[in-house]
Structures are given as C-alpha cells and as structure tokens.
mmCIF file of C-alpha atoms in Angstrom:
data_model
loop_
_atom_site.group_PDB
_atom_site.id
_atom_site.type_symbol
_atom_site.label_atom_id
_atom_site.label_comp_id
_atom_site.label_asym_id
_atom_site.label_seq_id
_atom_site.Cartn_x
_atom_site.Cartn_y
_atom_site.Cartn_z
ATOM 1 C CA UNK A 1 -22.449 3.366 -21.789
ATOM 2 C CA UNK A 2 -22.942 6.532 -23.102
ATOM 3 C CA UNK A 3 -23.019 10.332 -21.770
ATOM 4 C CA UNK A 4 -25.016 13.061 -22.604
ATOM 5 C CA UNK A 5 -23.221 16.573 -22.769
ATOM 6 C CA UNK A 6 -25.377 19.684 -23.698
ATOM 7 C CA UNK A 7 -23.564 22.201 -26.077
ATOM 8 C CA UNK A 8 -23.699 25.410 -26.675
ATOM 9 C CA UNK A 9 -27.354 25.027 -29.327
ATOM 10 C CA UNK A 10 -28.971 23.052 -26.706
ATOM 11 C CA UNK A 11 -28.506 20.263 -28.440
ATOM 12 C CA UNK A 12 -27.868 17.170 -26.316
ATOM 13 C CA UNK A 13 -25.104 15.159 -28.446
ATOM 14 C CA UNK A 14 -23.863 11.627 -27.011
ATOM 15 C CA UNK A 15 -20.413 11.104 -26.201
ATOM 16 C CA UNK A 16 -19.056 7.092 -25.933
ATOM 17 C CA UNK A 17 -17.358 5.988 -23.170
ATOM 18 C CA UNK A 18 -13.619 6.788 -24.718
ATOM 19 C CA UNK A 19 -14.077 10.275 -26.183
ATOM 20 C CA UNK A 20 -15.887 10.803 -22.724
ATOM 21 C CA UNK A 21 -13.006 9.891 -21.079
ATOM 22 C CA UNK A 22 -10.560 11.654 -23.076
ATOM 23 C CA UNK A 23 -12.260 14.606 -21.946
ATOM 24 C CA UNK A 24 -12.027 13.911 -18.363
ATOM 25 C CA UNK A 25 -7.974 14.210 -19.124
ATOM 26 C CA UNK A 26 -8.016 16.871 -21.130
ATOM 27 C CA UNK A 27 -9.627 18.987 -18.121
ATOM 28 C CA UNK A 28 -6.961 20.732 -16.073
ATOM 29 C CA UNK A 29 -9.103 22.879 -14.376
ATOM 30 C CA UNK A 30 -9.939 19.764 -11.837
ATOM 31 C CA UNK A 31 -7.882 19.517 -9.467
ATOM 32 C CA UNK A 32 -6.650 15.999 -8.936
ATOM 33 C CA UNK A 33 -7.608 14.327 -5.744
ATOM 34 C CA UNK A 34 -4.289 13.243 -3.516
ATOM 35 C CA UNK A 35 -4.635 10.578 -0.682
ATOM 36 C CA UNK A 36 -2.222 9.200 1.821
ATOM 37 C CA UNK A 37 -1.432 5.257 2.014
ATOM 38 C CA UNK A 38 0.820 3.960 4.748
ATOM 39 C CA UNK A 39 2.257 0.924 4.110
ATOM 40 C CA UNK A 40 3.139 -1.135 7.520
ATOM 41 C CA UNK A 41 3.904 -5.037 8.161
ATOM 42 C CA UNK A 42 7.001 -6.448 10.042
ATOM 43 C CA UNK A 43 10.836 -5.924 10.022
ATOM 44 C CA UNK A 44 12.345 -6.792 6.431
ATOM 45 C CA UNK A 45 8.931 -7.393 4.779
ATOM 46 C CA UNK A 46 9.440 -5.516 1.555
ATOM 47 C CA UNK A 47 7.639 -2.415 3.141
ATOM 48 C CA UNK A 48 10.658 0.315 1.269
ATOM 49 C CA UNK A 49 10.709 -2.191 -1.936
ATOM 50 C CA UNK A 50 7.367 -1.544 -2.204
ATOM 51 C CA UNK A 51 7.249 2.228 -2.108
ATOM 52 C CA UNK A 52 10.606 2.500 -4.536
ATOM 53 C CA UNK A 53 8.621 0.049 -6.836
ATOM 54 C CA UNK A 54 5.785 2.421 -8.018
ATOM 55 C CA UNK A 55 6.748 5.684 -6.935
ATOM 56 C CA UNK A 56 7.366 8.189 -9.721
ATOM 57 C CA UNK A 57 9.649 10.795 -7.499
ATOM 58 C CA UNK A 58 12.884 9.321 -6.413
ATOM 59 C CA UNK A 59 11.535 7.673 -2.768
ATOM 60 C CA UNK A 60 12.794 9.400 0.388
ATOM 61 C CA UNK A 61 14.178 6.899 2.866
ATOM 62 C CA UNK A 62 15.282 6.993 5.606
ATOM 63 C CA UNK A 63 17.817 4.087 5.754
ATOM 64 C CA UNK A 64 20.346 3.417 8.644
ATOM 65 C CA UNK A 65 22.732 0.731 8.844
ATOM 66 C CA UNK A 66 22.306 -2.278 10.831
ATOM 67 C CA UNK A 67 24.689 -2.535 13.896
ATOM 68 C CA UNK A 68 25.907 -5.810 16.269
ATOM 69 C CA UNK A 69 23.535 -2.865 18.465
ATOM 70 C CA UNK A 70 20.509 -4.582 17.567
ATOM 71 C CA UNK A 71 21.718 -8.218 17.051
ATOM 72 C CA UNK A 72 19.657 -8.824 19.904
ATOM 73 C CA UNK A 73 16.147 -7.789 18.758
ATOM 74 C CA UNK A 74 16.052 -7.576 14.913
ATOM 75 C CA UNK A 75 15.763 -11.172 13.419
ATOM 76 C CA UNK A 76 17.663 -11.874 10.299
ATOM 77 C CA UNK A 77 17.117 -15.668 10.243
ATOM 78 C CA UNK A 78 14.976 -14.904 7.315
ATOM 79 C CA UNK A 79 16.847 -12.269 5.862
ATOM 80 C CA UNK A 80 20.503 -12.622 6.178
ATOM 81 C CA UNK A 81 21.703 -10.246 3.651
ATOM 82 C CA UNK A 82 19.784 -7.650 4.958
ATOM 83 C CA UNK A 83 22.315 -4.242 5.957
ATOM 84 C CA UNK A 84 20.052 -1.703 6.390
ATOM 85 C CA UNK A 85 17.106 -0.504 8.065
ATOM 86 C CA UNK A 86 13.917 2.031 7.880
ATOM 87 C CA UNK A 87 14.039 4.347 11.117
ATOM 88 C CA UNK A 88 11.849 6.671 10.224
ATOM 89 C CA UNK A 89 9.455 6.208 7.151
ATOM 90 C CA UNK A 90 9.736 6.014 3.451
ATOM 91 C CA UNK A 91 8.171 8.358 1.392
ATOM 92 C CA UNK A 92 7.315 7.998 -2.475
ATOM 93 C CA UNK A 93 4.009 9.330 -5.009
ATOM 94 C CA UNK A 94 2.262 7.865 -8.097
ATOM 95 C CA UNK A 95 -0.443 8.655 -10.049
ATOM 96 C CA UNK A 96 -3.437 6.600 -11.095
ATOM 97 C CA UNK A 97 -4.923 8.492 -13.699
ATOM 98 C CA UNK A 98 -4.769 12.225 -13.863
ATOM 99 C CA UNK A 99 -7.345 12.939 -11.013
ATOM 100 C CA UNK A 100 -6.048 10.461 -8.112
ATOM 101 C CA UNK A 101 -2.522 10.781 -6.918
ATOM 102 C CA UNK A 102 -1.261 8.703 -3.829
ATOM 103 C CA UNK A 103 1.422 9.293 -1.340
ATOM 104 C CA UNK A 104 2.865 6.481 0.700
ATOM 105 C CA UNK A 105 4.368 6.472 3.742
ATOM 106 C CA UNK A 106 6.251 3.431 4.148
ATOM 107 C CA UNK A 107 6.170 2.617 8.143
ATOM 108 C CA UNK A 108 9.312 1.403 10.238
ATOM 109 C CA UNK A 109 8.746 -2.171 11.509
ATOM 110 C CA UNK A 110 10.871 -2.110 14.400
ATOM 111 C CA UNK A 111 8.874 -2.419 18.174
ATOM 112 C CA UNK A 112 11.365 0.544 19.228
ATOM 113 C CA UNK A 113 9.927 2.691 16.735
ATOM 114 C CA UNK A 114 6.253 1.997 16.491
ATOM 115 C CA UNK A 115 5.652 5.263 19.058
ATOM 116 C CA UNK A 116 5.526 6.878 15.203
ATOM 117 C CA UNK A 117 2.632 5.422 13.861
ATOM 118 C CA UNK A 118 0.377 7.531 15.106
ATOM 119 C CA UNK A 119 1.707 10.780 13.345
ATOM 120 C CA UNK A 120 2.674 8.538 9.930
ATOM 121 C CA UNK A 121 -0.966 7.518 10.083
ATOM 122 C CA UNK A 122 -2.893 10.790 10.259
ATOM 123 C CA UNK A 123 -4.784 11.450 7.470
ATOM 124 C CA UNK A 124 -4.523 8.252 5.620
ATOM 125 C CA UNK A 125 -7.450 6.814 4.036
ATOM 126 C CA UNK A 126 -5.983 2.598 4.244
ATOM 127 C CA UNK A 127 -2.746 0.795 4.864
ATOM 128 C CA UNK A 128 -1.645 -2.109 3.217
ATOM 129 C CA UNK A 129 -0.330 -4.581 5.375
ATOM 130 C CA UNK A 130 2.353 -6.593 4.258
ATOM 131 C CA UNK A 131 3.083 -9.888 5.328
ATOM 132 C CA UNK A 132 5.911 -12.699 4.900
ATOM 133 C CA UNK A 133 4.797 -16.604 4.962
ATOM 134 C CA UNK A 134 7.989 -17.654 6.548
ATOM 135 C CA UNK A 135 7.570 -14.847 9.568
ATOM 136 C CA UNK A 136 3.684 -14.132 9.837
ATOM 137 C CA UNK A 137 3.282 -13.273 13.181
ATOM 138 C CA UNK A 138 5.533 -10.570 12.363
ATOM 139 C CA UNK A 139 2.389 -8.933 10.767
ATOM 140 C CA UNK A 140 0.319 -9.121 13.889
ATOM 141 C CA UNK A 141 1.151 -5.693 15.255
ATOM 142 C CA UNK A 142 -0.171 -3.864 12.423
ATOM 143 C CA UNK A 143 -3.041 -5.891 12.340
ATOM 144 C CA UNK A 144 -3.829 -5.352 15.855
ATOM 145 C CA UNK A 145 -3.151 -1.505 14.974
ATOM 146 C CA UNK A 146 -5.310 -1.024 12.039
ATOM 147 C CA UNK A 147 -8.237 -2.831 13.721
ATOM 148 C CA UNK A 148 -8.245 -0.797 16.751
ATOM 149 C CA UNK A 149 -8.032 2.402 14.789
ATOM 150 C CA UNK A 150 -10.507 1.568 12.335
ATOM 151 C CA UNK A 151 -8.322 2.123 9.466
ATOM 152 C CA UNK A 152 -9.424 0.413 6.165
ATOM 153 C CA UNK A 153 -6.624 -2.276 5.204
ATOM 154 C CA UNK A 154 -5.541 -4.599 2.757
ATOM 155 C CA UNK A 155 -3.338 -7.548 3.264
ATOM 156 C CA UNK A 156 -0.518 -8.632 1.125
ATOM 157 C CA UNK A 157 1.805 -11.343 1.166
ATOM 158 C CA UNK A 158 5.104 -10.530 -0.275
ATOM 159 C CA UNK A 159 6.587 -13.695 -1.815
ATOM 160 C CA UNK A 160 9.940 -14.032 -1.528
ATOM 161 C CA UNK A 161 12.274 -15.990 -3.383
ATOM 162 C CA UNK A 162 12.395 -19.732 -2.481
ATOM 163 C CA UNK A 163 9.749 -18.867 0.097
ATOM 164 C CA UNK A 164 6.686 -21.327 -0.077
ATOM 165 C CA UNK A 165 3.434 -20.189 -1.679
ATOM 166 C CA UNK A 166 0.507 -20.534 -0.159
ATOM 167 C CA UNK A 167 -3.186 -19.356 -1.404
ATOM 168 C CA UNK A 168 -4.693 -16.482 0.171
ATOM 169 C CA UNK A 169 -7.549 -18.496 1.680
ATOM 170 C CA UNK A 170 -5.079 -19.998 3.559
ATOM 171 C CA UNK A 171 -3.350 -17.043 4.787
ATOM 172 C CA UNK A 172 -6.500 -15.885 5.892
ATOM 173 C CA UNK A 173 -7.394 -18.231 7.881
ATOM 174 C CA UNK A 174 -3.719 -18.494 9.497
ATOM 175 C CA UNK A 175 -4.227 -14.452 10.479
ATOM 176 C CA UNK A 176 -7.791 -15.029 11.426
ATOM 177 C CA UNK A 177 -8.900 -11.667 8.774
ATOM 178 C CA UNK A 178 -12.751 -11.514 8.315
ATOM 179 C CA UNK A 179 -13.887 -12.016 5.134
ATOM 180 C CA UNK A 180 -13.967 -8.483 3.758
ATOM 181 C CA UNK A 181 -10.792 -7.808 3.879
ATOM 182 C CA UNK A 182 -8.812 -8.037 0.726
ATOM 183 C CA UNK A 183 -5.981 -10.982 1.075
ATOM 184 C CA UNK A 184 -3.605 -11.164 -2.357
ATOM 185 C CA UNK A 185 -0.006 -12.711 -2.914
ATOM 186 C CA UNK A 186 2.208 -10.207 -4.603
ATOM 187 C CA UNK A 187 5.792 -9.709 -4.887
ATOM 188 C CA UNK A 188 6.865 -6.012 -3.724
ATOM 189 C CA UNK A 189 9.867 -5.492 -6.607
ATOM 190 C CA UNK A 190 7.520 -5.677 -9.323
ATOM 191 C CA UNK A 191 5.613 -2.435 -10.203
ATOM 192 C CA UNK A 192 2.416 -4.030 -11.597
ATOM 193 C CA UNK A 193 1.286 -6.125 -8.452
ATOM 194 C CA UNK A 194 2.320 -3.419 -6.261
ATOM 195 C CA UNK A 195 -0.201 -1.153 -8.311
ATOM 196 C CA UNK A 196 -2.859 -3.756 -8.315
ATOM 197 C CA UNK A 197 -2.945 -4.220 -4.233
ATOM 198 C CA UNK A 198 -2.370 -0.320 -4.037
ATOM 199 C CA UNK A 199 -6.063 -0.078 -6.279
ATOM 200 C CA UNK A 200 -7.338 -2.943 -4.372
ATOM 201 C CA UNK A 201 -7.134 -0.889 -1.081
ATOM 202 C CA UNK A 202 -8.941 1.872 -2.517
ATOM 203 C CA UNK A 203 -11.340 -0.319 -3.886
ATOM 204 C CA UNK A 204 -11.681 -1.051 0.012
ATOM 205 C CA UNK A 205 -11.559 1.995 1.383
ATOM 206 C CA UNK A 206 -14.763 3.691 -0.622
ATOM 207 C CA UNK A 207 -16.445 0.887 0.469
ATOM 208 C CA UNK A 208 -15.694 1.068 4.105
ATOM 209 C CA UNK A 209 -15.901 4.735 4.179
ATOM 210 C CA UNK A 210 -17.868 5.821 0.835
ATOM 211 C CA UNK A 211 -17.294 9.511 2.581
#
C-alpha cells in the first residue's frame, strides 16, 4: 500500500509502506496513546507472572506471605509450592510500538479481596482473564464480573507444567464463552505469548468499543 504525502512544491510524492512507517516513529511530537489492562482470573493462576513477564519497569507487587491464617480458604492442592500472595494488585508497563503504551494492573484473586475490583478496574479498556485447566471454575468470578460490567475480555489459559492441554474450543465450551470472545492457550512466564494475548485483547476491544 502506498501513501501520499504533499511536500513543500506541491508535489504529491509516494511513500511505501516502510519509509511510511519509519516516519510514524520518527514523530515525537505525537503523543503516544496509554491504556489500562487489568489482568484478573483465580488464586495462583499466573496473574503476577504475567505482568513481570512483559513489563519493561521493574513490576510493583504487592506480595504477602502465605500464613496457616488462610489454610482454610486458599487452595494449594494445585499449587503446593506456592508462599506468597497478591493482596493488593500488581502493577507493570510495556510498549507496543512507540504510540501505544499499556499499563496492567494485575488483580488479587482472593474472595476477601475482590471489594477492589471496582477501583483496579476504572478506566480500563479489557481484562484478560486467566484461567487454569486443572481449577477452572476458579475463573468464574471474573467472568461473571466482566460480563456484568460490560468490560471487553479475553480468555487465556495458562498452561502449567504437567498440566493437561486441552484446545481452546474445548475450553470454551467448558466456560460456556460466546463465540466472540477470544479463547488462546498461553503460558504466562514467557514474554512472547503474553504479548500476543495482551494484542489479542486490543484487537477485541476496538471492536467492541471502536470509540
């Protein structure tokens, strides 16, 4: 595809796709646009991997130890080496390109601490909801939330090691998501999926709310 630029003669030269591009970069005087991801799913789904994952600033987290406190109501069946916990949000930025940055806001996954959402939520334009095969009901309050708010999401499946895979058809169906919702299997320590389902929900979100 080409571009046409006028110059200074009135002359109407044709710029390819790459040079057009590189001017696009080379233009500080644009602003770059920032938007706010949160990032939500169930207790010990990979929701603070994620964020450290991509983001370019050293994440802030808000990590407390796990006590016999909360033997009761946090389930480690699945995650047994698991010491620590998000109790308030995780916080991290990259940028796609030079005009779209994103902050995400990594959301705790504990029942005691949903009463947050709300405020973590403000001002987002998605979510990304992460889920684990072994534990997927886990994922149902943050589906439950995003749907009732109207917040574009995506979902994820974080695949953990010697967890079974399973296509995203089928975790579809097992969540009951309607069909235009992105579904993808991804694992949440490597930077390149996490980038992929973080441009998949903005793919998502123009097209739910072009605005």
């Amino acid at each position: 595809m080409d571009y046409a630029v006028s110059d200074a003669s009135g002359v109407a030269p044709l710029l390819d796709e790459e040079e057009q591009e590189r001017s696009w970069q080379t233009d500080r005087s644009r602003a770059p646009i920032a938007t706010k991801i949160v990032v939500a799913g169930g207790f010990g789904v990979g929701k603070t991997t994620m964020v450290t994952a991509v983001s370019e600033i050293t994440p802030l987290q808000t990590e407390a130890l796990m006590t016999e406190a909360s033997a009761e109501t946090d389930d480690l069946t699945a995650t047994p080496g698991k010491l620590t916990t998000t109790v308030a949000m995780d916080f991290g930025r990259i940028t796609l390109d030079d005009d779209l940055v994103l902050y995400l806001f990594g959301t705790p996954g504990q029942q005691r601490f949903w009463f947050m959402w709300d405020d973590l939520v403000r001002g987002a334009i998605g979510a990304v909801v992460l889920a684990d095969t072994r534990r997927l009901k886990d994922c149902f309050p943050a589906l439950d939330y995003f749907e009732s708010c109207g917040l574009p999401y995506v979902v994820a499946v974080n695949h953990f090691d010697g967890s079974e895979r399973f296509d995203p058809d089928d975790v579809r169906e097992a969540l009951t998501i309607p069909s235009n919702i992105p579904v993808m299997i991804m694992d949440a320590r490597r930077r390149v999926p996490v980038i992929e389902t973080l441009l998949s929900l903005v793919a998502h979100a123009l097209e739910e709310t072009p605005e």
